CSV table of C-alpha atoms in Angstrom, one decimal:
chain,number,residue,atom,x,y,z
W,1,MET,CA,-0.2,0.1,0.0
W,2,ALA,CA,2.2,2.8,-1.2
W,3,ASP,CA,-0.1,5.6,0.2
W,4,GLU,CA,-0.3,4.1,3.6
W,5,VAL,CA,0.2,6.5,6.8
W,6,ILE,CA,1.5,4.8,9.5
W,7,LEU,CA,2.1,6.8,13.2
W,8,LEU,CA,4.1,5.6,15.6
W,9,ASP,CA,2.4,6.7,18.5
W,10,LEU,CA,2.3,7.1,22.5
W,11,TRP,CA,-1.1,7.7,24.0
W,12,SER,CA,0.2,10.2,26.6
W,13,SER,CA,2.7,12.1,24.5
W,14,PRO,CA,1.4,15.7,23.8
W,15,PHE,CA,3.6,15.8,20.9
W,16,ALA,CA,1.8,12.5,19.5
W,17,MET,CA,-1.4,14.3,20.1
W,18,ARG,CA,-0.7,17.2,17.7
W,19,VAL,CA,0.1,14.7,14.8
W,20,ARG,CA,-3.2,12.7,15.7
W,21,ILE,CA,-5.1,16.3,15.9
W,22,ALA,CA,-3.8,17.2,12.6
W,23,LEU,CA,-4.8,13.8,10.8
W,24,ALA,CA,-8.0,13.8,12.3
W,25,GLU,CA,-8.4,17.4,11.0
W,26,LYS,CA,-7.9,16.4,7.6
W,27,GLY,CA,-9.7,13.2,7.8
W,28,ILE,CA,-6.4,10.9,7.0
W,29,GLU,CA,-6.9,7.1,7.5
W,30,TYR,CA,-3.6,6.1,9.4
W,31,GLU,CA,-2.8,3.1,11.7
W,32,SER,CA,-1.8,3.8,14.7
W,33,LYS,CA,1.5,1.7,16.1
W,34,GLU,CA,1.7,2.5,20.0
W,35,GLU,CA,5.2,2.4,21.4
W,36,ASP,CA,6.8,1.1,24.5
W,37,LEU,CA,9.3,3.6,25.3
W,38,SER,CA,11.1,1.1,27.4
W,39,ASN,CA,11.1,-1.2,24.9
W,40,LYS,CA,11.7,0.6,21.5
W,41,SER,CA,10.5,-1.2,18.3
W,42,SER,CA,13.4,-1.8,15.9
W,43,LEU,CA,11.0,0.0,13.3
W,44,LEU,CA,11.0,3.1,15.8
W,45,LEU,CA,14.5,2.9,15.9
W,46,LYS,CA,15.2,2.2,11.9
W,47,MET,CA,12.8,5.2,11.3
W,48,ASN,CA,14.1,7.7,13.6
W,49,PRO,CA,17.8,6.8,14.3
W,50,VAL,CA,18.7,10.1,15.6
W,51,HIS,CA,16.5,10.7,18.1
W,52,LYS,CA,15.0,7.6,18.6
W,53,GLN,CA,11.6,9.3,19.7
W,54,ILE,CA,8.0,9.4,19.0
W,55,PRO,CA,6.0,10.7,17.3
W,56,VAL,CA,7.1,9.4,13.6
W,57,LEU,CA,4.9,9.3,10.7
W,58,ILE,CA,5.5,7.2,8.1
W,59,HIS,CA,4.2,7.9,4.8
W,60,LYS,CA,4.9,6.0,1.4
W,61,GLY,CA,7.6,4.0,3.5
W,62,ARG,CA,9.6,7.3,4.4
W,63,PRO,CA,9.6,8.7,8.1
W,64,VAL,CA,8.9,12.5,9.1
W,65,CYS,CA,9.9,13.2,12.5
W,66,GLU,CA,9.5,16.1,15.1
W,67,SER,CA,5.7,16.8,15.9
W,68,LEU,CA,5.6,20.1,14.4
W,69,ILE,CA,7.4,19.1,11.4
W,70,ILE,CA,5.1,16.5,10.9
W,71,VAL,CA,2.2,18.5,10.8
W,72,GLN,CA,3.6,21.2,8.3
W,73,TYR,CA,4.2,18.0,6.5
W,74,ILE,CA,0.5,16.6,6.7
W,75,ASP,CA,-0.8,20.4,6.0
W,76,GLU,CA,1.2,20.5,2.8
W,77,VAL,CA,0.6,17.1,1.4
W,78,TRP,CA,-2.8,17.3,2.3
W,79,ARG,CA,-3.6,20.8,1.5
W,80,ASP,CA,-7.0,21.2,0.2
W,81,LYS,CA,-8.9,20.5,3.3
W,82,SER,CA,-9.0,22.2,6.7
W,83,PRO,CA,-5.4,24.4,6.1
W,84,LEU,CA,-3.5,24.6,9.5
W,85,LEU,CA,-1.5,27.5,8.6
W,86,PRO,CA,-2.5,30.5,7.0
W,87,SER,CA,-1.7,31.3,3.7
W,88,HIS,CA,0.0,34.8,4.2
W,89,PRO,CA,4.0,34.7,5.1
W,90,CYS,CA,3.6,37.5,7.5
W,91,ASP,CA,0.7,35.3,9.2
W,92,ARG,CA,2.6,31.9,8.4
W,93,ALA,CA,5.7,33.5,10.4
W,94,ASN,CA,3.3,34.4,13.1
W,95,ALA,CA,1.9,30.8,13.8
W,96,ARG,CA,5.6,29.6,13.9
W,97,PHE,CA,6.8,31.9,16.3
W,98,TRP,CA,4.0,31.1,18.6
W,99,ALA,CA,4.3,27.5,18.0
W,100,ASP,CA,7.9,27.9,19.0
W,101,PHE,CA,7.0,29.7,22.2
W,102,VAL,CA,5.0,26.8,23.0
W,103,ASP,CA,7.8,24.4,22.5
W,104,LYS,CA,10.5,26.5,24.3
W,105,LYS,CA,8.0,27.3,26.9
W,106,ILE,CA,5.1,25.1,28.1
W,107,TYR,CA,6.5,21.8,27.9
W,108,SER,CA,9.9,22.0,30.6
W,109,THR,CA,7.6,24.6,32.7
W,110,GLY,CA,4.7,22.3,33.1
W,111,LYS,CA,6.8,19.4,33.7
W,112,LEU,CA,8.4,21.1,36.6
W,113,VAL,CA,5.0,21.9,38.0
W,114,TRP,CA,3.7,18.2,38.0
W,115,ALA,CA,7.4,16.8,38.9
W,116,THR,CA,8.5,18.8,41.4
W,117,THR,CA,7.7,20.3,44.7
W,118,GLY,CA,8.9,23.2,47.2
W,119,GLU,CA,10.4,26.3,45.6
W,120,VAL,CA,11.0,24.8,42.5
W,121,GLN,CA,7.2,24.0,41.8
W,122,GLU,CA,6.2,27.7,43.0
W,123,ALA,CA,9.0,29.2,40.4
W,124,ALA,CA,7.5,27.1,37.7
W,125,LYS,CA,3.9,27.6,38.6
W,126,LYS,CA,4.7,31.3,38.2
W,127,GLU,CA,6.4,30.9,35.1
W,128,LEU,CA,3.8,28.5,33.5
W,129,ILE,CA,1.0,31.4,34.2
W,130,GLY,CA,3.4,34.4,33.1
W,131,CYS,CA,3.5,32.4,29.8
W,132,PHE,CA,-0.1,31.6,29.7
W,133,ASN,CA,-0.8,35.2,30.3
W,134,VAL,CA,1.5,35.9,27.0
W,135,LEU,CA,-0.5,33.6,25.3
W,136,GLU,CA,-3.3,34.9,26.2
W,137,GLY,CA,-2.3,38.4,24.9
W,138,GLU,CA,-1.6,36.9,21.6
W,139,LEU,CA,-5.0,35.3,21.4
W,140,GLY,CA,-6.9,38.4,22.5
W,141,ASP,CA,-10.4,38.3,21.3
W,142,LYS,CA,-9.9,35.6,18.8
W,143,PRO,CA,-11.9,32.3,19.1
W,144,TYR,CA,-8.4,30.6,18.1
W,145,PHE,CA,-4.7,31.5,17.7
W,146,GLY,CA,-5.3,30.9,13.9
W,147,GLY,CA,-8.2,33.5,14.2
W,148,ASP,CA,-11.6,32.3,13.1
W,149,LYS,CA,-10.1,28.9,12.1
W,150,PHE,CA,-8.6,26.4,14.5
W,151,GLY,CA,-4.9,26.3,13.1
W,152,PHE,CA,-1.1,25.5,13.6
W,153,THR,CA,-0.5,27.2,16.9
W,154,ASP,CA,-3.8,26.0,18.3
W,155,VAL,CA,-2.6,22.4,17.4
W,156,SER,CA,0.9,22.9,19.3
W,157,LEU,CA,-0.5,23.9,22.3
W,158,ILE,CA,-3.8,22.3,23.0
W,159,PRO,CA,-2.4,18.9,23.7
W,160,PHE,CA,-1.1,20.5,27.0
W,161,TYR,CA,-4.3,20.9,28.3
W,162,SER,CA,-4.4,17.0,29.1
W,163,TRP,CA,-1.8,18.0,31.6
W,164,PHE,CA,-4.3,20.7,33.5
W,165,TYR,CA,-5.5,18.5,36.3
W,166,ALA,CA,-2.5,16.7,36.8
W,167,MET,CA,-0.2,20.3,37.4
W,168,GLU,CA,-3.5,21.9,39.4
W,169,THR,CA,-3.6,18.7,41.7
W,170,CYS,CA,0.2,18.8,42.1
W,171,GLY,CA,0.4,22.5,42.2
W,172,ASN,CA,-2.8,23.1,44.2
W,173,PHE,CA,-4.0,25.9,42.0
W,174,ASN,CA,-6.6,26.7,39.5
W,175,ILE,CA,-5.6,27.8,36.2
W,176,ILE,CA,-8.8,29.0,35.2
W,177,GLU,CA,-8.3,32.1,38.4
W,178,ASP,CA,-5.2,33.5,36.4
W,179,CYS,CA,-5.8,32.2,32.8
W,180,PRO,CA,-9.4,32.4,32.1
W,181,LYS,CA,-9.1,33.2,28.2
W,182,LEU,CA,-6.8,30.4,28.1
W,183,VAL,CA,-9.2,28.1,29.6
W,184,ALA,CA,-12.2,29.3,27.4
W,185,TRP,CA,-9.9,28.4,24.3
W,186,ALA,CA,-9.0,25.2,25.7
W,187,LYS,CA,-12.4,24.3,26.1
W,188,ARG,CA,-13.6,25.5,22.8
W,189,CYS,CA,-11.0,23.3,21.1
W,190,MET,CA,-12.2,20.4,22.7
W,191,GLU,CA,-15.7,21.0,21.2
W,192,ARG,CA,-13.8,19.8,17.9
W,193,GLU,CA,-14.0,16.1,17.7
W,194,SER,CA,-10.3,15.9,16.0
W,195,VAL,CA,-9.4,17.5,19.3
W,196,SER,CA,-11.6,15.4,22.0
W,197,LYS,CA,-10.7,12.2,20.2
W,198,SER,CA,-6.8,12.8,20.1
W,199,LEU,CA,-6.6,14.2,24.1
W,200,PRO,CA,-6.8,11.4,26.4
W,201,ASP,CA,-8.9,11.9,29.8
W,202,GLN,CA,-7.2,14.4,32.0
W,203,TYR,CA,-7.4,11.9,35.1
W,204,LYS,CA,-5.9,9.3,33.2
W,205,ILE,CA,-2.6,11.6,32.3
W,206,TYR,CA,-2.8,12.5,36.1
W,207,CYS,CA,-2.1,8.8,37.0
W,208,PHE,CA,0.4,8.3,34.5
W,209,LEU,CA,2.4,11.4,34.9
W,210,MET,CA,2.2,10.5,38.9
W,211,GLY,CA,3.7,6.9,37.7
W,212,LEU,CA,6.8,8.5,35.8
W,213,LYS,CA,7.3,11.1,38.7
W,214,LYS,CA,7.8,8.1,41.0
W,215,LYS,CA,10.5,6.8,38.4
W,216,LEU,CA,12.1,10.4,38.4
W,217,ASP,CA,12.1,10.8,42.0
W,218,ALA,CA,13.5,7.3,42.1
W,219,LYS,CA,16.6,8.4,40.2
Y,1,MET,CA,3.4,33.5,-4.9
Y,2,TYR,CA,1.7,35.6,-1.9
Y,3,PHE,CA,0.6,39.0,-3.0
Y,4,LEU,CA,-0.4,41.7,-0.9
Y,5,LEU,CA,-2.4,44.3,-2.6
Y,6,LYS,CA,-1.0,47.1,-0.8
Y,7,ASN,CA,-1.6,49.9,-3.7
Y,8,LYS,CA,-4.2,49.0,-6.4
Y,9,ARG,CA,-3.9,52.1,-9.0
Y,10,ILE,CA,-6.7,52.8,-11.2
Y,11,TYR,CA,-5.6,53.6,-14.5
Y,12,LYS,CA,-7.6,54.5,-17.9
Y,13,GLY,CA,-10.2,52.0,-16.4
Y,14,HIS,CA,-7.9,49.3,-15.9
Y,15,GLN,CA,-6.8,48.3,-12.3
Y,16,ILE,CA,-2.9,47.9,-12.2
Y,17,MET,CA,-1.8,45.9,-9.0
Y,18,ILE,CA,1.5,47.3,-7.8
Y,19,ASN,CA,3.9,47.2,-4.6
Y,20,HIS,CA,4.8,43.4,-4.2
Y,21,HIS,CA,5.2,43.1,-0.9
Y,22,SER,CA,8.6,42.2,-1.6
Y,23,MET,CA,9.6,45.7,-1.9
Y,24,ASP,CA,8.7,46.8,1.6
Y,25,GLU,CA,11.6,48.2,3.4
Y,26,VAL,CA,13.5,45.6,5.3
Y,27,LYS,CA,15.7,45.8,8.4
Y,28,LEU,CA,17.6,43.1,10.3
Y,29,PHE,CA,18.5,43.6,14.0
Y,30,GLY,CA,21.8,41.5,14.7
Y,31,PHE,CA,25.1,41.2,16.6
Y,32,TRP,CA,28.3,40.6,14.5
Y,33,PRO,CA,29.4,37.1,16.3
Y,34,SER,CA,25.9,35.7,16.5
Y,35,PRO,CA,25.4,32.8,14.2
Y,36,PHE,CA,21.3,33.5,14.5
Y,37,SER,CA,21.6,36.7,13.1
Y,38,ARG,CA,24.8,35.4,10.5
Y,39,ARG,CA,22.5,32.6,8.8
Y,40,VAL,CA,19.9,35.4,8.3
Y,41,ILE,CA,22.5,37.8,6.7
Y,42,TRP,CA,23.3,35.2,4.3
Y,43,ALA,CA,19.9,34.2,3.2
Y,44,LEU,CA,19.0,37.9,2.4
Y,45,LYS,CA,22.4,38.4,0.5
Y,46,LEU,CA,21.5,34.8,-1.3
Y,47,LYS,CA,18.4,36.3,-2.4
Y,48,GLY,CA,19.7,39.7,-3.2
Y,49,VAL,CA,17.2,41.2,-1.0
Y,50,ASN,CA,18.6,44.9,0.1
Y,51,TYR,CA,18.2,45.9,3.9
Y,52,GLU,CA,19.3,48.3,6.7
Y,53,TYR,CA,21.6,46.4,9.0
Y,54,ILE,CA,21.3,47.4,13.0
Y,55,GLU,CA,23.8,46.5,15.1
Y,56,GLU,CA,22.8,45.6,18.6
Y,57,ASP,CA,24.7,46.5,21.6
Y,58,LEU,CA,24.5,43.0,23.4
Y,59,PRO,CA,24.1,41.9,26.0
Y,60,TYR,CA,23.8,44.9,28.4
Y,61,ASN,CA,22.5,47.6,26.4
Y,62,LYS,CA,19.8,46.3,23.8
Y,63,SER,CA,17.9,49.0,21.9
Y,64,ASP,CA,14.3,50.3,23.0
Y,65,LEU,CA,13.6,49.2,19.1
Y,66,LEU,CA,14.4,45.6,19.8
Y,67,LEU,CA,12.8,45.1,22.8
Y,68,GLN,CA,9.7,46.7,21.4
Y,69,TYR,CA,9.8,44.1,18.3
Y,70,ASN,CA,10.8,41.2,20.2
Y,71,PRO,CA,8.9,41.9,23.5
Y,72,VAL,CA,8.5,38.4,24.1
Y,73,HIS,CA,12.2,36.8,23.7
Y,74,LYS,CA,14.1,40.4,23.7
Y,75,LYS,CA,16.4,38.5,21.6
Y,76,ILE,CA,18.3,39.1,18.1
Y,77,PRO,CA,17.7,38.6,15.1
Y,78,VAL,CA,14.6,40.3,14.5
Y,79,LEU,CA,13.7,40.9,10.9
Y,80,VAL,CA,11.5,43.9,10.2
Y,81,HIS,CA,9.6,43.7,6.6
Y,82,GLY,CA,7.0,46.5,6.3
Y,83,GLY,CA,7.2,47.6,9.7
Y,84,LYS,CA,6.5,44.1,10.6
Y,85,PRO,CA,8.7,42.1,13.2
Y,86,ILE,CA,9.2,38.5,12.7
Y,87,ALA,CA,11.6,36.9,15.2
Y,88,GLU,CA,13.5,33.7,16.0
Y,89,SER,CA,15.8,32.9,13.3
Y,90,LEU,CA,14.4,29.6,11.7
Y,91,VAL,CA,10.9,31.1,11.4
Y,92,ILE,CA,12.8,34.3,9.7
Y,93,LEU,CA,14.4,32.2,7.2
Y,94,GLU,CA,11.2,30.5,6.3
Y,95,TYR,CA,9.6,33.7,5.9
Y,96,ILE,CA,12.3,35.4,3.7
Y,97,ASP,CA,12.0,32.0,1.7
Y,98,GLU,CA,8.3,32.4,1.0
Y,99,VAL,CA,8.5,36.4,0.0
Y,100,TRP,CA,11.7,35.7,-2.0
Y,101,PRO,CA,11.6,32.9,-3.7
Y,102,GLN,CA,14.5,33.1,-6.0
Y,103,ASN,CA,17.7,30.9,-4.8
Y,104,PRO,CA,15.3,28.7,-2.7
Y,105,LEU,CA,16.4,27.6,1.0
Y,106,LEU,CA,13.8,24.6,1.2
Y,107,PRO,CA,13.1,22.3,-1.6
Y,108,LYS,CA,9.5,21.8,-3.6
Y,109,ASP,CA,8.9,18.6,-2.4
Y,110,SER,CA,7.1,17.9,1.2
Y,111,TYR,CA,9.3,14.8,2.2
Y,112,GLU,CA,12.4,16.6,1.2
Y,113,ARG,CA,11.0,19.9,3.2
Y,114,SER,CA,10.6,17.9,6.1
Y,115,VAL,CA,14.3,16.3,6.0
Y,116,ALA,CA,15.5,19.8,5.5
Y,117,ARG,CA,13.5,21.2,8.2
Y,118,PHE,CA,14.5,18.0,10.7
Y,119,TRP,CA,18.2,18.9,10.3
Y,120,ALA,CA,17.9,22.8,10.3
Y,121,LYS,CA,15.8,22.0,13.9
Y,122,PHE,CA,18.4,19.7,14.6
Y,123,ILE,CA,21.9,21.5,14.2
Y,124,ASP,CA,20.1,25.0,15.6
Y,125,GLU,CA,19.3,23.2,19.0
Y,126,LYS,CA,22.6,21.4,19.3
Y,127,GLY,CA,24.6,24.3,18.3
Y,128,PRO,CA,24.9,25.6,21.6
Y,129,ILE,CA,25.9,22.3,22.9
Y,130,MET,CA,28.3,22.0,20.3
Y,131,TRP,CA,30.3,25.3,21.5
Y,132,GLU,CA,29.6,24.7,25.3
Y,133,PHE,CA,33.8,23.4,25.4
Y,134,TYR,CA,34.8,26.5,24.9
Y,135,LEU,CA,33.5,28.0,28.1
Y,136,LYS,CA,34.5,24.6,30.0
Y,137,PHE,CA,37.7,23.6,32.1
Y,138,GLY,CA,39.3,20.3,33.0
Y,139,GLU,CA,37.4,17.5,33.1
Y,140,GLU,CA,33.9,19.0,32.2
Y,141,GLN,CA,35.8,20.6,29.1
Y,142,GLU,CA,36.7,16.7,28.0
Y,143,LYS,CA,32.9,15.7,28.5
Y,144,ALA,CA,31.8,18.8,26.5
Y,145,ILE,CA,34.3,17.8,23.7
Y,146,ASN,CA,33.3,14.2,23.5
Y,147,ASN,CA,29.5,15.6,23.4
Y,148,SER,CA,30.6,17.9,20.5
Y,149,ILE,CA,32.2,14.8,18.5
Y,150,GLU,CA,29.2,12.8,19.2
Y,151,ILE,CA,26.8,15.5,17.3
Y,152,LEU,CA,29.1,16.1,14.4
Y,153,ARG,CA,29.1,12.5,14.0
Y,154,THR,CA,25.4,12.3,13.7
Y,155,ILE,CA,25.4,15.0,11.3
Y,156,GLU,CA,28.2,13.7,9.3
Y,157,GLU,CA,26.6,10.0,9.1
Y,158,HIS,CA,22.7,10.6,8.8
Y,159,GLY,CA,22.7,14.5,7.9
Y,160,LEU,CA,24.8,15.3,5.2
Y,161,GLU,CA,25.1,11.9,3.4
Y,162,ASP,CA,26.9,12.1,0.1
Y,163,LYS,CA,25.6,15.4,-0.8
Y,164,LYS,CA,27.6,18.4,-1.7
Y,165,PHE,CA,25.7,20.4,0.4
Y,166,PHE,CA,22.7,19.5,2.7
Y,167,GLY,CA,20.4,21.3,0.1
Y,168,GLY,CA,21.8,19.1,-2.5
Y,169,ASP,CA,23.6,20.5,-5.3
Y,170,LYS,CA,23.1,24.0,-4.1
Y,171,MET,CA,23.1,25.5,-0.4
Y,172,GLY,CA,19.7,25.3,1.3
Y,173,ILE,CA,18.5,26.4,4.8
Y,174,THR,CA,20.5,23.6,6.7
Y,175,ASP,CA,23.7,24.9,5.1
Y,176,LEU,CA,23.0,28.4,6.4
Y,177,VAL,CA,22.7,26.8,10.0
Y,178,PHE,CA,25.3,24.7,9.7
Y,179,GLY,CA,27.5,27.5,8.5
Y,180,LEU,CA,28.5,28.4,12.4
Y,181,VAL,CA,31.1,25.9,11.9
Y,182,ILE,CA,33.0,28.5,10.0
Y,183,HIS,CA,33.1,31.3,12.0
Y,184,ILE,CA,32.3,30.1,15.9
Y,185,LEU,CA,33.3,26.6,15.8
Y,186,VAL,CA,36.5,26.7,14.3
Y,187,PRO,CA,37.7,30.0,16.1
Y,188,MET,CA,36.9,28.5,19.3
Y,189,GLU,CA,38.8,25.3,18.4
Y,190,GLU,CA,41.8,27.7,17.9
Y,191,ILE,CA,41.3,29.2,21.1
Y,192,VAL,CA,41.2,26.0,23.0
Y,193,GLY,CA,43.3,23.8,21.2
Y,194,VAL,CA,41.2,21.2,19.3
Y,195,LYS,CA,40.2,20.3,16.0
Y,196,PHE,CA,37.0,18.4,15.4
Y,197,ILE,CA,36.6,18.4,11.7
Y,198,LYS,CA,39.6,16.8,10.3
Y,199,GLU,CA,39.7,14.8,6.9
Y,200,GLU,CA,40.7,11.6,8.5
Y,201,THR,CA,37.6,11.8,10.9
Y,202,PHE,CA,34.9,13.4,9.1
Y,203,PRO,CA,35.5,13.3,5.6
Y,204,ARG,CA,32.0,14.5,4.5
Y,205,LEU,CA,31.8,17.3,6.6
Y,206,HIS,CA,35.4,18.4,6.0
Y,207,ALA,CA,34.8,18.7,2.4
Y,208,TRP,CA,31.5,20.5,3.2
Y,209,ILE,CA,33.4,23.3,5.0
Y,210,LYS,CA,35.5,24.0,1.9
Y,211,ASN,CA,32.9,24.0,-0.6
Y,212,PHE,CA,30.7,26.0,2.1
Y,213,SER,CA,33.6,28.6,2.5
Y,214,GLU,CA,34.3,28.9,-0.8
Y,215,GLN,CA,30.7,30.2,-1.8
Y,216,PRO,CA,30.8,33.8,-2.8
Y,217,ILE,CA,27.8,35.0,-0.5
Y,218,ILE,CA,29.4,33.5,2.3
Y,219,LYS,CA,33.2,33.9,1.6
Y,220,ASP,CA,32.2,37.8,1.5
Y,221,ASN,CA,29.8,38.0,4.4
Y,222,VAL,CA,31.8,36.0,7.3
Y,223,PRO,CA,32.7,38.3,10.4
Y,224,ASP,CA,36.5,39.2,10.5
Y,225,TYR,CA,38.5,35.9,11.9
Y,226,SER,CA,40.9,37.4,13.8
Y,227,ARG,CA,38.2,39.7,15.6
Y,228,VAL,CA,36.0,37.0,16.5
Y,229,VAL,CA,39.0,35.1,18.1
Y,230,ASP,CA,39.5,38.0,19.7
Y,231,PHE,CA,35.7,38.3,21.2
Y,232,PHE,CA,35.9,34.7,22.0
Y,233,LYS,CA,39.1,34.8,23.8
Y,234,ARG,CA,38.0,37.9,26.2
Y,235,ARG,CA,34.7,35.8,26.7
Y,236,ARG,CA,36.8,32.7,27.7
Y,237,GLU,CA,38.8,34.5,29.8
Y,238,THR,CA,36.1,36.6,31.8
Y,239,TYR,CA,34.2,33.4,32.3
Y,240,ARG,CA,37.5,31.5,33.6
Y,241,LEU,CA,38.0,34.5,36.2
Y,242,SER,CA,34.5,34.6,37.6
Y,243,ALA,CA,33.8,30.8,37.7
Y,244,HIS,CA,37.0,29.0,38.3
Y,245,PRO,CA,39.6,31.0,39.3
Y,246,ASN,CA,41.9,28.5,40.4
Y,247,HIS,CA,42.2,27.2,36.8
């Protein structure tokens, strides 16, 4: 099957969620192969020898790696349906800038919120709220970062909504108090089937992250 | 091709669309030794784009304009096109490639584009790790040197393959990003007394350096070598005195 699309996947990974959302937005049929990162498949090691990480999209037998690069690839190949990047170069640059901001700030800061305690956690909470407020500034009164349409920046950020219960429980705070616009945006995104079907239940993620945290603490 | 209909003149009953967006004024905020602004300079030169260059006095004296144009990161490079700022070097390179399509930085094929983006990102992220060794001493330096070799080994084996450039027969986005080797890595090697990319150990990268350095756009647009060596020497010395008074 020359046109076959395979996703080397992981249910809990926000990066894999980005790809699942993009594939769903475009209505692309694909085979999801769930990876066990403690026992990586020979296919994963062959398809992503540099990072040995998921997600990897395999299309026509060739691998595409790095979640945002995969999303752009999907957007370019299946360009006729639900474009994720806007058409004007200025707007495209803006979308890429903010997706890069999410990549640089949200994962590492969010992780500190659910994985640490004490002073480190407090600092991380402050930093996270700060980043969310910056994002709210960019969102403004638009329904999505992409404007009227759900787009690239929305795809890059929404998977981290699956971490909210874990972060709020571990950090003992309510994100909606400091970031009402962002939470409203997240709920709006969750009304899309592509998003609600791609994000796992927040409690399930919480249990998974607490398992990870135990392992990290043990090291 | 993207058109911004900036000015539509009605002339004798016909609409003439003029002022392609690419004719708007271009400014670049940079810092002369920085590889992040250097790659943008190369891209603009490669495409024959006229621009005004503004040298920032880093790190302690950032201009108000820079802070206004990049409030989020407060960093160079920032490209300002028709008054609109764009930050983050890889974002800027893709923007430049879209507005000025001549001498393309990215291939047309979607798969090839994803490969080019992958390596541009890899080198962009690993770059700072690659040059960590020049601010390290003793055992820490040994470790940092090994990290650099490992990164270069990955690029040698998986990134360049048997191509003349990462972009194939012509330079592309990844070549402009890896270009940090000639104006950052080599001067630092000289200061520390190491040499990473030798013909025997990294034949592909060694050949690439020769091919890349000879390109007129590159040759004519690298910072003065001795000035760079001087700059990094002073930085290393400042760091040594503050962090390791016993070395």
